[in-house]
Amino acid sequence: TLSDVLDVILQIGILCGVKEKAVTLLTQLRSRLRTIARVVATADERPKVMSLEGIKPLVAGGHWLPEMKSIAGGIDELHEPGVSAERMRWEQVLSYGPDVLLLVPCYIGKSSEETMERTLEQLEHLASQPGWWVIPAVRDRRVFVLSHEMICQAGPQLVDGVETLARILHPDLFPMELRQGVCYKFNLEEGRSCRPKQLRQHFVEWR
């Protein structure tokens, strides 16, 4: 879980003889998380979120990601914090009907830029599935491709990931601008569809 990751940061600080630095870092990270939670508490809605760590095959994000989505003001009704990532059937995606769909595939040995490019290339596979265009997240253009480093890799940057998710889920409450190159959003005009091969053309950087 995210709490486990923070605990390990302290353990590493102690083992490396820099406990004070670790404590200072943790204080800063936890303060940022509390700020997010405090702002999220004023939200009118908590959207239903699905995150995919893999597209071919479909793999749902696990471990600390359900906790991150919850802190950022979303709902994950499929997974509890700490569970392993698991394969999914397309029928499960359709039946869940997420309000927001996060695509954060993690490819071992690939940079964030390479991973995001590969994800954009695989969008065709998703758009070829039956029912793609009726998923609420697709219909409302709330599909995002994210950098895996701040979502899938354990470390202090996971708090950056929570802030990014909060910006995505509640843009009116979190108007700050995201770092360049960490998020792409589906921006095809609502009510329109396109051929599967054309889908990636309609994802643009979103900040």
PDB file of C-alpha atoms in Angstrom:
ATOM      1  CA  THR A   1       0.000   0.000   0.000  1.00  0.00           C
ATOM      2  CA  LEU A   2       1.002   3.631  -0.167  1.00  0.00           C
ATOM      3  CA  SER A   3       1.374   3.605   3.620  1.00  0.00           C
ATOM      4  CA  ASP A   4       3.809   0.686   3.301  1.00  0.00           C
ATOM      5  CA  VAL A   5       5.877   2.605   0.748  1.00  0.00           C
ATOM      6  CA  LEU A   6       6.149   5.574   3.110  1.00  0.00           C
ATOM      7  CA  ASP A   7       7.177   3.276   5.972  1.00  0.00           C
ATOM      8  CA  VAL A   8       9.944   1.785   3.824  1.00  0.00           C
ATOM      9  CA  ILE A   9      11.292   5.276   3.078  1.00  0.00           C
ATOM     10  CA  LEU A  10      11.874   5.708   6.806  1.00  0.00           C
ATOM     11  CA  GLN A  11      13.475   2.263   7.084  1.00  0.00           C
ATOM     12  CA  ILE A  12      15.875   3.071   4.256  1.00  0.00           C
ATOM     13  CA  GLY A  13      16.731   6.407   5.868  1.00  0.00           C
ATOM     14  CA  ILE A  14      17.584   4.676   9.146  1.00  0.00           C
ATOM     15  CA  LEU A  15      19.700   2.002   7.434  1.00  0.00           C
ATOM     16  CA  CYS A  16      21.587   4.665   5.463  1.00  0.00           C
ATOM     17  CA  GLY A  17      22.224   6.807   8.532  1.00  0.00           C
ATOM     18  CA  VAL A  18      20.046   9.700   7.376  1.00  0.00           C
ATOM     19  CA  LYS A  19      16.998   9.218   9.569  1.00  0.00           C
ATOM     20  CA  GLU A  20      16.419  12.959  10.014  1.00  0.00           C
ATOM     21  CA  LYS A  21      16.321  13.528   6.271  1.00  0.00           C
ATOM     22  CA  ALA A  22      13.876  10.646   5.876  1.00  0.00           C
ATOM     23  CA  VAL A  23      11.646  12.019   8.637  1.00  0.00           C
ATOM     24  CA  THR A  24      11.674  15.467   7.006  1.00  0.00           C
ATOM     25  CA  LEU A  25      10.785  13.990   3.634  1.00  0.00           C
ATOM     26  CA  LEU A  26       7.963  11.913   5.110  1.00  0.00           C
ATOM     27  CA  THR A  27       6.580  14.947   6.931  1.00  0.00           C
ATOM     28  CA  GLN A  28       6.450  16.830   3.624  1.00  0.00           C
ATOM     29  CA  LEU A  29       4.884  13.911   1.737  1.00  0.00           C
ATOM     30  CA  ARG A  30       2.223  13.279   4.369  1.00  0.00           C
ATOM     31  CA  SER A  31       1.407  16.990   4.531  1.00  0.00           C
ATOM     32  CA  ARG A  32       0.799  17.013   0.767  1.00  0.00           C
ATOM     33  CA  LEU A  33      -1.458  13.965   1.060  1.00  0.00           C
ATOM     34  CA  ARG A  34      -3.454  15.581   3.875  1.00  0.00           C
ATOM     35  CA  THR A  35      -3.902  18.701   1.758  1.00  0.00           C
ATOM     36  CA  ILE A  36      -5.294  16.638  -1.109  1.00  0.00           C
ATOM     37  CA  ALA A  37      -7.664  14.779   1.207  1.00  0.00           C
ATOM     38  CA  ARG A  38      -8.876  18.028   2.742  1.00  0.00           C
ATOM     39  CA  VAL A  39      -9.671  19.562  -0.662  1.00  0.00           C
ATOM     40  CA  VAL A  40     -11.255  16.353  -1.974  1.00  0.00           C
ATOM     41  CA  ALA A  41     -13.613  16.339   0.994  1.00  0.00           C
ATOM     42  CA  THR A  42     -15.359  19.355  -0.576  1.00  0.00           C
ATOM     43  CA  ALA A  43     -16.015  17.582  -3.887  1.00  0.00           C
ATOM     44  CA  ASP A  44     -19.603  17.120  -5.069  1.00  0.00           C
ATOM     45  CA  GLU A  45     -18.895  13.706  -6.574  1.00  0.00           C
ATOM     46  CA  ARG A  46     -16.365  10.902  -6.476  1.00  0.00           C
ATOM     47  CA  PRO A  47     -16.046   9.354  -9.948  1.00  0.00           C
ATOM     48  CA  LYS A  48     -15.717   5.625 -10.460  1.00  0.00           C
ATOM     49  CA  VAL A  49     -12.174   4.978 -11.687  1.00  0.00           C
ATOM     50  CA  MET A  50     -10.512   2.062 -13.479  1.00  0.00           C
ATOM     51  CA  SER A  51      -6.769   1.856 -14.076  1.00  0.00           C
ATOM     52  CA  LEU A  52      -5.085  -0.531 -16.497  1.00  0.00           C
ATOM     53  CA  GLU A  53      -1.415  -1.435 -16.123  1.00  0.00           C
ATOM     54  CA  GLY A  54      -1.613  -3.545 -19.257  1.00  0.00           C
ATOM     55  CA  ILE A  55      -3.619  -3.435 -22.473  1.00  0.00           C
ATOM     56  CA  LYS A  56      -2.547  -6.623 -24.295  1.00  0.00           C
ATOM     57  CA  PRO A  57      -3.456  -8.469 -22.133  1.00  0.00           C
ATOM     58  CA  LEU A  58      -5.704  -6.345 -19.918  1.00  0.00           C
ATOM     59  CA  VAL A  59      -4.217  -5.958 -16.437  1.00  0.00           C
ATOM     60  CA  ALA A  60      -5.846  -3.935 -13.654  1.00  0.00           C
ATOM     61  CA  GLY A  61      -3.573  -1.832 -11.457  1.00  0.00           C
ATOM     62  CA  GLY A  62      -3.115  -3.051  -7.890  1.00  0.00           C
ATOM     63  CA  HIS A  63      -0.852  -2.596  -4.853  1.00  0.00           C
ATOM     64  CA  TRP A  64      -0.894   1.095  -3.822  1.00  0.00           C
ATOM     65  CA  LEU A  65      -2.917   2.343  -6.801  1.00  0.00           C
ATOM     66  CA  PRO A  66      -6.407   1.757  -5.289  1.00  0.00           C
ATOM     67  CA  GLU A  67      -5.332   3.800  -2.246  1.00  0.00           C
ATOM     68  CA  MET A  68      -3.958   6.568  -4.472  1.00  0.00           C
ATOM     69  CA  LYS A  69      -7.236   6.786  -6.381  1.00  0.00           C
ATOM     70  CA  SER A  70      -9.203   6.995  -3.136  1.00  0.00           C
ATOM     71  CA  ILE A  71      -7.040   9.779  -1.657  1.00  0.00           C
ATOM     72  CA  ALA A  72      -7.334  11.680  -4.957  1.00  0.00           C
ATOM     73  CA  GLY A  73     -11.119  11.607  -4.749  1.00  0.00           C
ATOM     74  CA  GLY A  74     -12.047   8.593  -6.837  1.00  0.00           C
ATOM     75  CA  ILE A  75     -13.785   5.289  -6.195  1.00  0.00           C
ATOM     76  CA  ASP A  76     -12.299   1.877  -7.000  1.00  0.00           C
ATOM     77  CA  GLU A  77     -14.975  -0.735  -6.372  1.00  0.00           C
ATOM     78  CA  LEU A  78     -12.944  -3.575  -7.897  1.00  0.00           C
ATOM     79  CA  HIS A  79      -9.775  -3.668  -5.804  1.00  0.00           C
ATOM     80  CA  GLU A  80      -8.679  -3.181  -2.226  1.00  0.00           C
ATOM     81  CA  PRO A  81      -5.370  -1.451  -1.381  1.00  0.00           C
ATOM     82  CA  GLY A  82      -2.448  -3.869  -1.362  1.00  0.00           C
ATOM     83  CA  VAL A  83      -3.866  -6.477  -3.747  1.00  0.00           C
ATOM     84  CA  SER A  84      -1.717  -7.623  -6.649  1.00  0.00           C
ATOM     85  CA  ALA A  85      -2.321  -6.471 -10.200  1.00  0.00           C
ATOM     86  CA  GLU A  86      -4.520  -8.973 -11.999  1.00  0.00           C
ATOM     87  CA  ARG A  87      -5.659  -9.821 -15.494  1.00  0.00           C
ATOM     88  CA  MET A  88      -9.141  -8.770 -16.535  1.00  0.00           C
ATOM     89  CA  ARG A  89     -11.638  -9.733 -19.189  1.00  0.00           C
ATOM     90  CA  TRP A  90     -13.066  -7.061 -21.451  1.00  0.00           C
ATOM     91  CA  GLU A  91     -16.518  -7.953 -20.169  1.00  0.00           C
ATOM     92  CA  GLN A  92     -15.430  -6.807 -16.695  1.00  0.00           C
ATOM     93  CA  VAL A  93     -14.461  -3.406 -18.066  1.00  0.00           C
ATOM     94  CA  LEU A  94     -17.851  -3.031 -19.719  1.00  0.00           C
ATOM     95  CA  SER A  95     -19.829  -4.175 -16.691  1.00  0.00           C
ATOM     96  CA  TYR A  96     -17.910  -1.847 -14.358  1.00  0.00           C
ATOM     97  CA  GLY A  97     -18.470   1.139 -16.647  1.00  0.00           C
ATOM     98  CA  PRO A  98     -15.794   3.502 -15.246  1.00  0.00           C
ATOM     99  CA  ASP A  99     -16.377   7.255 -15.232  1.00  0.00           C
ATOM    100  CA  VAL A 100     -12.622   7.734 -15.636  1.00  0.00           C
ATOM    101  CA  LEU A 101     -10.236   5.332 -17.376  1.00  0.00           C
ATOM    102  CA  LEU A 102      -6.514   5.564 -16.597  1.00  0.00           C
ATOM    103  CA  LEU A 103      -4.006   3.830 -18.862  1.00  0.00           C
ATOM    104  CA  VAL A 104      -0.653   3.400 -17.109  1.00  0.00           C
ATOM    105  CA  PRO A 105       1.052   0.321 -18.595  1.00  0.00           C
ATOM    106  CA  CYS A 106       4.458  -0.479 -17.144  1.00  0.00           C
ATOM    107  CA  TYR A 107       7.051  -2.087 -19.393  1.00  0.00           C
ATOM    108  CA  ILE A 108      10.226  -3.293 -17.680  1.00  0.00           C
ATOM    109  CA  GLY A 109      13.344  -1.571 -18.948  1.00  0.00           C
ATOM    110  CA  LYS A 110      11.451   1.141 -20.822  1.00  0.00           C
ATOM    111  CA  SER A 111      11.619   4.860 -20.111  1.00  0.00           C
ATOM    112  CA  SER A 112       8.479   6.835 -19.322  1.00  0.00           C
ATOM    113  CA  GLU A 113       8.494   8.325 -22.822  1.00  0.00           C
ATOM    114  CA  GLU A 114       8.857   4.897 -24.458  1.00  0.00           C
ATOM    115  CA  THR A 115       6.113   3.457 -22.272  1.00  0.00           C
ATOM    116  CA  MET A 116       3.649   6.227 -23.082  1.00  0.00           C
ATOM    117  CA  GLU A 117       4.380   5.931 -26.800  1.00  0.00           C
ATOM    118  CA  ARG A 118       3.801   2.185 -26.687  1.00  0.00           C
ATOM    119  CA  THR A 119       0.544   2.744 -24.831  1.00  0.00           C
ATOM    120  CA  LEU A 120      -0.634   5.185 -27.488  1.00  0.00           C
ATOM    121  CA  GLU A 121       0.185   2.575 -30.120  1.00  0.00           C
ATOM    122  CA  GLN A 122      -1.996   0.007 -28.341  1.00  0.00           C
ATOM    123  CA  LEU A 123      -5.063   2.249 -28.167  1.00  0.00           C
ATOM    124  CA  GLU A 124      -6.225   0.673 -31.410  1.00  0.00           C
ATOM    125  CA  HIS A 125      -6.682  -2.617 -29.552  1.00  0.00           C
ATOM    126  CA  LEU A 126      -8.994  -1.015 -26.988  1.00  0.00           C
ATOM    127  CA  ALA A 127     -11.043   0.824 -29.605  1.00  0.00           C
ATOM    128  CA  SER A 128     -11.542  -2.466 -31.473  1.00  0.00           C
ATOM    129  CA  GLN A 129     -13.334  -4.061 -28.511  1.00  0.00           C
ATOM    130  CA  PRO A 130     -17.146  -4.286 -28.588  1.00  0.00           C
ATOM    131  CA  GLY A 131     -18.802  -1.583 -26.497  1.00  0.00           C
ATOM    132  CA  TRP A 132     -15.762   0.718 -26.317  1.00  0.00           C
ATOM    133  CA  TRP A 133     -17.723   3.793 -27.336  1.00  0.00           C
ATOM    134  CA  VAL A 134     -20.484   3.309 -24.735  1.00  0.00           C
ATOM    135  CA  ILE A 135     -18.155   3.185 -21.714  1.00  0.00           C
ATOM    136  CA  PRO A 136     -18.935   6.345 -19.663  1.00  0.00           C
ATOM    137  CA  ALA A 137     -15.263   7.369 -19.517  1.00  0.00           C
ATOM    138  CA  VAL A 138     -15.000   7.119 -23.306  1.00  0.00           C
ATOM    139  CA  ARG A 139     -18.349   8.807 -23.941  1.00  0.00           C
ATOM    140  CA  ASP A 140     -17.406  11.733 -21.673  1.00  0.00           C
ATOM    141  CA  ARG A 141     -13.788  11.893 -22.939  1.00  0.00           C
ATOM    142  CA  ARG A 142     -12.279  11.095 -19.542  1.00  0.00           C
ATOM    143  CA  VAL A 143      -9.657   8.635 -20.763  1.00  0.00           C
ATOM    144  CA  PHE A 144      -6.043   9.424 -19.819  1.00  0.00           C
ATOM    145  CA  VAL A 145      -2.605   7.988 -20.607  1.00  0.00           C
ATOM    146  CA  LEU A 146      -0.208   8.601 -17.701  1.00  0.00           C
ATOM    147  CA  SER A 147       3.492   8.306 -17.012  1.00  0.00           C
ATOM    148  CA  HIS A 148       4.023   5.026 -15.148  1.00  0.00           C
ATOM    149  CA  GLU A 149       6.905   6.355 -13.032  1.00  0.00           C
ATOM    150  CA  MET A 150       4.639   8.300 -10.659  1.00  0.00           C
ATOM    151  CA  ILE A 151       1.954   5.612 -10.570  1.00  0.00           C
ATOM    152  CA  CYS A 152       3.592   2.194 -10.770  1.00  0.00           C
ATOM    153  CA  GLN A 153       7.056   2.632  -9.242  1.00  0.00           C
ATOM    154  CA  ALA A 154       7.381   2.714  -5.458  1.00  0.00           C
ATOM    155  CA  GLY A 155       8.959   5.864  -4.053  1.00  0.00           C
ATOM    156  CA  PRO A 156       8.335   9.485  -3.015  1.00  0.00           C
ATOM    157  CA  GLN A 157       7.106  10.307  -6.532  1.00  0.00           C
ATOM    158  CA  LEU A 158       3.884   8.390  -5.806  1.00  0.00           C
ATOM    159  CA  VAL A 159       2.690  11.529  -4.009  1.00  0.00           C
ATOM    160  CA  ASP A 160       3.216  13.374  -7.312  1.00  0.00           C
ATOM    161  CA  GLY A 161       0.990  10.664  -8.767  1.00  0.00           C
ATOM    162  CA  VAL A 162      -1.749  11.298  -6.207  1.00  0.00           C
ATOM    163  CA  GLU A 163      -1.646  15.018  -7.001  1.00  0.00           C
ATOM    164  CA  THR A 164      -1.871  14.214 -10.712  1.00  0.00           C
ATOM    165  CA  LEU A 165      -4.861  11.938 -10.146  1.00  0.00           C
ATOM    166  CA  ALA A 166      -6.548  14.644  -8.070  1.00  0.00           C
ATOM    167  CA  ARG A 167      -6.047  17.091 -10.929  1.00  0.00           C
ATOM    168  CA  ILE A 168      -7.583  14.574 -13.357  1.00  0.00           C
ATOM    169  CA  LEU A 169     -10.538  13.595 -11.169  1.00  0.00           C
ATOM    170  CA  HIS A 170     -11.325  17.079  -9.827  1.00  0.00           C
ATOM    171  CA  PRO A 171      -9.830  19.692 -12.179  1.00  0.00           C
ATOM    172  CA  ASP A 172     -11.939  22.492 -10.700  1.00  0.00           C
ATOM    173  CA  LEU A 173     -10.580  21.818  -7.212  1.00  0.00           C
ATOM    174  CA  PHE A 174      -6.977  21.308  -8.352  1.00  0.00           C
ATOM    175  CA  PRO A 175      -6.213  23.959 -10.989  1.00  0.00           C
ATOM    176  CA  MET A 176      -2.428  23.529 -10.823  1.00  0.00           C
ATOM    177  CA  GLU A 177      -0.631  22.714 -14.051  1.00  0.00           C
ATOM    178  CA  LEU A 178       0.886  19.247 -14.491  1.00  0.00           C
ATOM    179  CA  ARG A 179       4.486  18.669 -15.485  1.00  0.00           C
ATOM    180  CA  GLN A 180       5.123  18.454 -19.196  1.00  0.00           C
ATOM    181  CA  GLY A 181       4.897  15.025 -20.771  1.00  0.00           C
ATOM    182  CA  VAL A 182       3.171  13.114 -17.948  1.00  0.00           C
ATOM    183  CA  CYS A 183      -0.459  13.027 -19.150  1.00  0.00           C
ATOM    184  CA  TYR A 184      -2.383  12.679 -22.404  1.00  0.00           C
ATOM    185  CA  LYS A 185      -6.161  13.036 -22.661  1.00  0.00           C
ATOM    186  CA  PHE A 186      -8.742  11.798 -25.151  1.00  0.00           C
ATOM    187  CA  ASN A 187     -10.086  14.931 -26.841  1.00  0.00           C
ATOM    188  CA  LEU A 188     -12.237  13.788 -29.766  1.00  0.00           C
ATOM    189  CA  GLU A 189     -15.351  15.949 -30.036  1.00  0.00           C
ATOM    190  CA  GLU A 190     -18.123  14.458 -27.903  1.00  0.00           C
ATOM    191  CA  GLY A 191     -20.719  12.525 -29.873  1.00  0.00           C
ATOM    192  CA  ARG A 192     -18.236  11.522 -32.541  1.00  0.00           C
ATOM    193  CA  SER A 193     -16.370   8.249 -33.039  1.00  0.00           C
ATOM    194  CA  CYS A 194     -13.412   7.221 -35.149  1.00  0.00           C
ATOM    195  CA  ARG A 195     -11.774   4.143 -36.558  1.00  0.00           C
ATOM    196  CA  PRO A 196      -9.603   2.199 -34.096  1.00  0.00           C
ATOM    197  CA  LYS A 197      -6.411   3.089 -35.988  1.00  0.00           C
ATOM    198  CA  GLN A 198      -7.246   6.775 -35.705  1.00  0.00           C
ATOM    199  CA  LEU A 199      -7.790   6.811 -31.935  1.00  0.00           C
ATOM    200  CA  ARG A 200      -4.268   7.803 -30.955  1.00  0.00           C
ATOM    201  CA  GLN A 201      -4.573  10.924 -33.128  1.00  0.00           C
ATOM    202  CA  HIS A 202      -7.172  12.187 -30.670  1.00  0.00           C
ATOM    203  CA  PHE A 203      -4.992  12.047 -27.567  1.00  0.00           C
ATOM    204  CA  VAL A 204      -3.245  15.301 -26.740  1.00  0.00           C
ATOM    205  CA  GLU A 205      -1.028  16.404 -23.887  1.00  0.00           C
ATOM    206  CA  TRP A 206      -3.117  17.610 -20.977  1.00  0.00           C
ATOM    207  CA  ARG A 207      -1.780  19.790 -18.174  1.00  0.00           C
TER     208      ARG A 207
END
